[in-house]
Amino acid sequence: MLTPIFRLEQTDTVLKVIVHAPMAKLSELEICVEDDIFYFTAPPYYLQFNLPGPVFTEEETFKIEFDDGDITIELRKVDRTPYKDLGLITKLLNHTSLLKLPSNPPLIKEIQNEASKQSTKFSSLRWFFFDQYDADSLDENCSPGILLTPPFYGFSGRKSGLFQVDSDLSYVIDLPDPDRVSPERRSTLRIAEEKKKFSAEHYLADFFEPEVWAAAKTTHPAWRGVPSDMEPELTNEERHRLIALAARKLPPAPDEESEEVSLYLGLVDLLLAYVYDYRVREAEEMTESGWNIAKLASTLSWFEVFHNLPQLLTTFYRRALVYPLVRSWKFCVLIRLDVAALLRMKH
């Protein structure tokens, strides 16, 4: 069965589910709501997700309309309050998967400890906590020491040993020998490499001739200038990607607060690199985007682990002034403001 592309809309009294199912066999269409879970079946499509709020479950309250491959199901709300997170398709689908019991439960059940069960409030995380070491003060010539355990990298530090044999991944990253370099040593080597690569001539040229990157400066991101409480409008292609992403199993959430902070900071690092590339390519498709993002985001190119927000911004500014086409401090400030506006949006 195929998972169709869908979206949610709402009024004060109605929650609309718009399902794009152009090949649906309407003679076998079935729609059901049970325990705030929405079920849609119309071969070859099947959809199941958790509703963002309570609705009436009686079938006589449903209103169905058909329009050019789209099937709109209107559900009457129980409450007249606005429901949140209508655009978070991945969250709705993942929430559903947590409610379903497996047909063949495993003999050994993986459990999480109490620290991971209690989700830490986002606002309470310490974004400006300074770690016990300062990366700028480390000496690149000092002894790397002996590693008692292999270093980890990747999403939430869940990967290790991927570079013990020749791999195409080694062409993407700048970190030499990732499986034998500690996180602290990564920062030292990265900073030394950035110092070697910095070009004062290029930086001064962009400083005295800002008209060279004027087009990138005037590019207006879609999320700038809109109310922060407005939900972004997604395309069908973007919705399809979110549906596909919901089927992937992510590693468990970090147990320690410091690990959770590092995970979020790594995401911000990727956003900074993406927004930089977005402005440079003037919102158009470009073959160099992969290189730009991988080079700017030290999370990707050096497996950098950030411990606080100043460390992250310092690293991004350094790399943005060393590697890409536009090397301007003012441009970096503009990118930071773009990402801040993006994070303030309602998601």
XYZ file of C-alpha atoms in Angstrom:
347
model
C 0.000 0.000 0.000
C 1.125 3.547 -0.764
C 1.106 6.407 1.722
C -0.542 9.347 -0.047
C 0.523 12.963 0.231
C -1.786 14.863 2.552
C -2.154 18.153 4.371
C -4.355 19.589 7.099
C -6.343 22.819 7.159
C -8.772 24.175 9.717
C -11.451 26.708 10.489
C -13.068 27.456 13.832
C -15.364 24.438 13.566
C -13.882 22.151 10.906
C -10.640 20.228 10.481
C -9.948 19.423 6.830
C -7.837 16.483 5.689
C -6.844 16.880 2.031
C -5.489 13.619 0.627
C -3.870 13.570 -2.811
C -4.810 10.150 -4.198
C -5.185 10.390 -7.990
C -5.190 6.604 -8.514
C -7.548 5.761 -5.660
C -10.217 3.135 -6.178
C -13.151 5.143 -4.872
C -15.486 2.157 -4.792
C -13.410 0.800 -1.895
C -12.945 4.107 -0.089
C -13.113 3.800 3.702
C -12.651 6.596 6.238
C -12.671 6.135 9.979
C -11.708 8.079 13.098
C -11.071 6.149 16.287
C -9.276 7.295 19.447
C -8.186 10.499 17.658
C -6.512 8.428 14.941
C -7.516 9.066 11.339
C -7.740 6.070 8.982
C -7.998 6.383 5.205
C -8.139 3.428 2.817
C -8.618 3.592 -0.952
C -6.473 1.044 -2.801
C -3.619 1.396 -3.523
C -3.452 4.048 -0.755
C -3.490 3.675 2.999
C -3.059 6.495 5.499
C -3.079 6.515 9.277
C -2.017 9.364 11.534
C -2.793 10.956 14.863
C -5.118 13.955 14.674
C -3.893 17.207 16.273
C -7.129 17.560 18.249
C -10.444 15.842 19.041
C -13.142 15.560 16.360
C -16.540 13.900 16.173
C -16.153 10.278 15.097
C -19.648 9.610 13.728
C -19.537 8.993 9.984
C -22.638 11.113 9.397
C -20.625 14.152 10.527
C -18.009 13.605 7.796
C -18.206 15.622 4.604
C -16.260 14.322 1.599
C -15.443 16.200 -1.599
C -13.526 15.122 -4.709
C -11.519 17.526 -6.852
C -8.929 16.568 -9.484
C -7.267 13.737 -7.576
C -7.702 15.366 -4.162
C -10.081 13.918 -1.593
C -11.110 16.441 1.053
C -12.566 15.087 4.279
C -14.130 17.646 6.597
C -14.231 16.612 10.249
C -16.216 18.554 12.829
C -14.140 19.760 15.751
C -15.148 19.015 19.303
C -13.489 22.239 20.461
C -13.641 25.585 18.701
C -9.996 26.299 19.513
C -7.221 26.301 16.885
C -5.334 23.015 16.724
C -1.546 23.196 16.667
C 1.146 21.518 14.565
C -0.984 20.942 11.480
C 2.098 21.174 9.288
C 4.234 18.727 11.281
C 3.436 15.706 9.133
C 6.375 13.693 10.437
C 5.287 14.239 14.033
C 1.721 13.123 13.324
C 2.861 9.975 11.536
C 5.506 9.083 14.115
C 3.041 9.596 16.943
C 0.776 7.071 15.291
C 3.546 4.506 15.041
C 4.132 4.800 18.774
C 0.510 3.974 19.496
C 0.463 0.783 17.449
C 1.509 -2.446 19.077
C 3.747 -4.730 17.002
C 2.181 -7.933 15.761
C 5.244 -9.910 16.888
C 6.582 -8.232 20.032
C 10.320 -8.785 20.605
C 11.477 -11.100 23.355
C 13.851 -8.406 24.595
C 12.367 -4.943 24.961
C 14.570 -1.886 24.721
C 13.706 0.559 27.489
C 14.858 4.062 28.250
C 15.965 5.284 31.631
C 14.126 7.891 33.636
C 16.307 10.710 32.344
C 15.211 10.116 28.763
C 11.559 9.679 29.695
C 11.342 13.167 31.095
C 11.889 15.502 28.165
C 13.860 18.577 29.125
C 12.158 21.823 28.288
C 13.809 23.516 25.336
C 14.050 26.858 27.099
C 15.827 25.368 30.116
C 18.802 24.036 28.171
C 22.071 25.842 28.839
C 23.044 27.286 25.462
C 25.877 29.434 26.840
C 27.509 26.844 29.092
C 31.250 26.888 28.414
C 33.001 23.553 28.350
C 36.084 22.724 30.358
C 38.391 23.304 27.407
C 38.814 26.188 24.994
C 39.381 24.996 21.444
C 41.252 28.174 20.485
C 43.843 27.565 23.184
C 44.688 24.017 22.122
C 48.012 23.391 20.431
C 47.917 21.486 17.159
C 51.408 20.101 17.845
C 50.522 18.599 21.208
C 50.373 14.850 21.578
C 46.962 13.476 20.618
C 47.101 10.991 23.478
C 45.806 7.447 23.571
C 42.141 6.732 22.909
C 40.747 4.051 25.187
C 37.458 3.971 23.281
C 36.838 4.709 19.598
C 35.523 8.211 18.859
C 31.908 8.611 17.830
C 30.333 10.900 15.253
C 27.180 11.295 13.201
C 23.663 12.037 14.426
C 23.755 12.276 18.220
C 27.173 10.584 18.153
C 25.788 7.160 17.266
C 28.290 6.118 14.581
C 31.823 4.783 14.809
C 34.268 2.769 12.735
C 32.956 3.874 9.334
C 36.406 4.939 8.096
C 38.472 1.912 9.043
C 38.338 0.847 5.395
C 38.414 2.966 2.256
C 35.097 4.727 1.819
C 33.647 7.382 -0.451
C 32.729 9.286 2.710
C 36.383 10.261 3.110
C 36.086 12.512 0.047
C 33.326 14.542 1.695
C 34.979 15.357 5.011
C 38.159 17.269 5.858
C 38.933 15.469 9.116
C 41.868 13.084 8.630
C 41.508 9.611 10.128
C 38.172 10.194 11.937
C 38.303 6.869 13.791
C 41.514 7.831 15.591
C 40.917 11.497 16.425
C 39.148 12.585 19.606
C 36.516 15.372 19.523
C 38.914 17.793 21.250
C 41.635 17.010 18.720
C 39.183 17.597 15.866
C 38.703 21.197 16.981
C 42.448 21.758 17.207
C 43.134 20.394 13.724
C 40.185 22.272 12.237
C 41.308 25.633 13.612
C 44.857 25.056 12.391
C 43.558 24.229 8.906
C 41.354 27.339 8.840
C 44.321 29.533 9.761
C 46.306 28.102 6.868
C 43.482 28.547 4.360
C 42.478 32.099 5.294
C 43.129 34.597 2.496
C 43.420 38.210 3.601
C 43.324 39.375 -0.032
C 39.990 37.673 -0.695
C 38.487 39.001 2.519
C 39.612 42.577 1.809
C 38.331 42.364 -1.759
C 34.834 41.461 -0.536
C 35.095 44.156 2.142
C 35.939 46.983 -0.251
C 33.804 45.722 -3.157
C 30.469 44.686 -1.604
C 28.731 45.146 -4.945
C 30.203 41.782 -5.971
C 27.812 39.989 -3.615
C 24.991 42.549 -3.748
C 22.631 40.066 -5.437
C 23.076 37.568 -2.604
C 22.429 40.325 -0.082
C 19.178 41.401 -1.726
C 17.839 37.848 -2.070
C 14.753 37.677 0.134
C 14.212 34.335 1.901
C 10.603 33.196 1.925
C 10.462 33.100 5.726
C 11.659 36.686 6.275
C 9.054 39.365 6.787
C 6.200 36.983 7.630
C 4.516 36.699 11.054
C 6.361 34.284 13.323
C 3.114 32.477 14.185
C 2.337 31.713 10.532
C 2.802 28.088 9.552
C 4.956 27.570 6.445
C 3.214 26.406 3.288
C 4.732 23.166 2.013
C 4.756 21.854 -1.532
C 3.621 18.329 -2.387
C 7.244 17.326 -2.929
C 8.175 18.570 0.548
C 5.218 16.738 2.087
C 6.304 13.560 0.312
C 9.788 13.899 1.815
C 8.326 14.344 5.296
C 6.180 11.240 4.865
C 9.228 9.245 3.752
C 11.231 10.622 6.682
C 8.567 9.504 9.151
C 9.213 5.889 8.163
C 12.876 6.095 9.200
C 13.845 5.028 12.693
C 15.954 7.639 14.437
C 18.378 6.902 17.270
C 17.018 7.359 20.791
C 17.090 10.843 22.258
C 20.194 11.773 24.278
C 20.072 11.117 28.000
C 22.341 13.969 29.067
C 21.420 17.636 28.789
C 24.820 18.479 27.292
C 24.286 15.911 24.532
C 20.866 17.359 23.766
C 22.351 20.849 23.508
C 25.047 19.565 21.140
C 22.393 17.871 19.012
C 20.387 21.085 18.616
C 23.515 23.138 17.963
C 24.505 20.718 15.214
C 21.135 21.339 13.591
C 21.671 25.107 13.780
C 25.082 24.613 12.168
C 23.402 22.889 9.222
C 20.801 25.655 8.977
C 23.492 28.338 8.886
C 25.268 26.532 6.061
C 22.018 25.974 4.164
C 20.886 29.599 4.451
C 24.306 30.825 3.326
C 24.047 28.617 0.256
C 20.434 29.734 -0.280
C 21.474 33.376 -0.528
C 24.577 32.769 -2.626
C 22.638 30.796 -5.227
C 19.856 33.419 -5.057
C 17.247 30.754 -4.218
C 17.984 28.893 -7.461
C 19.223 25.325 -7.899
C 23.012 25.024 -8.031
C 25.373 22.073 -8.399
C 27.814 23.537 -5.866
C 25.281 23.531 -3.030
C 26.494 20.226 -1.625
C 30.079 21.474 -1.443
C 29.047 24.787 0.109
C 26.976 23.203 2.860
C 29.480 20.456 3.675
C 32.362 22.932 3.783
C 30.600 25.544 5.894
C 29.036 23.114 8.367
C 31.888 21.721 10.431
C 29.338 19.266 11.816
C 29.648 17.546 8.433
C 33.223 18.247 7.358
C 34.952 17.851 10.738
C 32.379 15.997 12.864
C 32.571 18.961 15.213
C 30.657 18.692 18.490
C 29.473 22.054 19.801
C 28.983 22.728 23.494
C 27.592 26.266 23.458
C 26.147 28.820 21.072
C 29.148 31.215 20.978
C 31.400 28.318 19.965
C 29.012 27.431 17.137
C 28.750 30.983 15.782
C 32.495 31.529 16.018
C 33.134 28.357 14.045
C 30.602 29.240 11.357
C 31.957 32.774 10.971
C 35.498 31.441 10.657
C 34.602 28.960 7.949
C 32.403 31.454 6.102
C 35.384 33.830 5.951
C 37.807 31.158 4.747
C 36.235 28.830 2.166
C 33.222 30.000 0.130
C 32.858 32.554 -2.635
C 31.487 35.410 -0.509
C 33.702 36.124 2.507
C 32.165 39.017 4.360
C 31.520 39.602 8.049
C 28.387 41.606 7.250
C 27.115 38.757 5.111
C 27.647 36.348 8.031
C 25.598 38.630 10.277
C 22.820 38.607 7.676
C 22.876 34.796 7.587
C 22.640 34.655 11.379
C 19.578 36.918 11.318
C 18.008 34.752 8.597
C 18.405 31.613 10.703
C 17.092 33.395 13.800
C 13.971 34.400 11.859
C 13.589 30.835 10.587
C 13.784 29.370 14.091
C 11.240 31.862 15.399
C 8.646 30.659 12.912
C 5.812 28.449 14.076
C 6.576 24.808 13.237
